[in-house]
Amino acid sequence: MPTLTSLPKAPDDQLRNLGWDWMLGQDTLPYLTNEVVVLTVAEVDAYEEAAKELFDMFVAAGQLVIDQNRFAELGIPDSLVELIKLTWDDDRNIHLYGRFDLAGGIDGKPIKLIEFNADTATCLPETAVVQFAHLKANKRDESQQFNSVFETLTAQFEEILAVNPDLQPSLLLSAMRNFPEDDANVALIGEAAREAGFEVEFDFIDEVEFSEEDGIYWQNPRNSQFEKMDFWFRLVPWEVIADEEPDLIEILTEIVRRRHALILNPAYTLLFQSKHILKILWELYPNHPLLLETDAKPLSGKACVEKVIFGREGANVRVLNADGSERDAVEGDYADYPKVYQEYVDFPQDADGRRYQAGVFYAGAACGLGFRRGGAILNNTASFVGHVVE
């Protein structure tokens, strides 16, 4: 059972003092709780080490997929294979950040990988800023939190600039319309990029212009001129772009090949994002202590979780009992995707039966921790719970 304590003072004033007033909108604060999970130094160290080891394992699994040409298994469209290989083979295409979702890690329960949100991970503002401000508002020392997300993201951007000296430090951030949570995440990424020395602009993806011959452009509303941007971060999943805009994938492949722009996160991130990689990991590292058995068919005689390979926020997840009967399920928009079956493990529960899933951000290094709290299947109704180290 997780140990909880209350930090009763809300972080609003601290956020204003930090200059993060935009975090005070209705889409960012209401689901933050006053309670936080109390962790030991050893528990935090274990989460950090797990994320580091898992990232190396994902890289090995990605290499296996490329070497054995197993893209179709992962649900990756043929149109993306060339761009994935281009970015994988060029070390200048750095993976900016992602989030490992983990079970266990509390009260002696072993840490187990649930999945890696490697492409378009959210919960950045809550993890990096809100829980930090919550800690400071209650006069706790910053050393009592595993949270260097903002600083580590900034360092990643500095590294990206350093290894791409042929490109101008101009970064365009893009998201889809009508997703305020995405806007908040993109805003934080933009702040880190500015800190690293980028000139940063934002435009919704439907307004961005793409050209094989020239690169990526946005229209500056101040003078109506189209301006070339040498770096593009999109909080739009690669598989969505491939499905809805297949011609754009061809253009982006040429843009990357001709070094007109560098795209974050790189296309190879889709290798990590596909939940079929969980099956590949089990092949490579059978019975590894951080992994749960995963297969493309239900596990014989074991309770398991049916997941669609590109689902998000718990959508289209089913929990199956050992006899194959359904224990729990969540509807969603991803039912047509192929599925994998991961051995069931229960999340730590508090006295009220609420379950806790750890999220560890990774940006070249493990850099921050937060928890999502909810029911048997954590979906978009889950709340965010911060932590304190004592």
PDB file of C-alpha atoms in Angstrom, residues 14 29 32 67 75-76 99 103 108 124 142 147 169 183 201 213 236 269 280 299 303 312 343 350 378 387:
ATOM      1  CA  GLN A  14       4.422  29.373  -6.449  1.00  0.00           C
ATOM      2  CA  LEU A  29      -4.715  22.050 -12.096  1.00  0.00           C
ATOM      3  CA  LEU A  32      -3.906  17.579  -9.077  1.00  0.00           C
ATOM      4  CA  ASP A  67      17.735  -6.128 -38.602  1.00  0.00           C
ATOM      5  CA  GLY A  75       1.878  -2.194 -37.105  1.00  0.00           C
ATOM      6  CA  ILE A  76       4.269   0.255 -38.767  1.00  0.00           C
ATOM      7  CA  ARG A  99       7.729   8.396 -20.275  1.00  0.00           C
ATOM      8  CA  ALA A 103       3.798  -0.936 -11.909  1.00  0.00           C
ATOM      9  CA  GLY A 108       8.892  -3.734  -1.821  1.00  0.00           C
ATOM     10  CA  LEU A 124       5.116  16.942 -18.568  1.00  0.00           C
ATOM     11  CA  GLU A 142      13.529  20.536  -3.688  1.00  0.00           C
ATOM     12  CA  ASN A 147      12.420  15.969 -10.559  1.00  0.00           C
ATOM     13  CA  PRO A 169      18.385  27.077 -34.073  1.00  0.00           C
ATOM     14  CA  ASP A 183      -0.880  22.880 -25.680  1.00  0.00           C
ATOM     15  CA  GLU A 201       7.441  29.466 -32.581  1.00  0.00           C
ATOM     16  CA  GLU A 213      12.630  21.041 -52.017  1.00  0.00           C
ATOM     17  CA  VAL A 236       1.040  14.424 -33.200  1.00  0.00           C
ATOM     18  CA  THR A 269      10.449   6.490 -31.902  1.00  0.00           C
ATOM     19  CA  ILE A 280       9.958  -8.345 -28.801  1.00  0.00           C
ATOM     20  CA  LEU A 299      -1.440 -16.094 -22.348  1.00  0.00           C
ATOM     21  CA  ALA A 303      -4.615 -13.423 -16.314  1.00  0.00           C
ATOM     22  CA  ARG A 312      -3.617   5.688 -25.559  1.00  0.00           C
ATOM     23  CA  GLU A 343       0.703 -10.652 -18.128  1.00  0.00           C
ATOM     24  CA  ASP A 350      -4.447   2.614  -1.193  1.00  0.00           C
ATOM     25  CA  LEU A 378      -6.115   3.805 -15.797  1.00  0.00           C
ATOM     26  CA  HIS A 387       5.606  12.590  -4.623  1.00  0.00           C
TER      27      HIS A 387
END
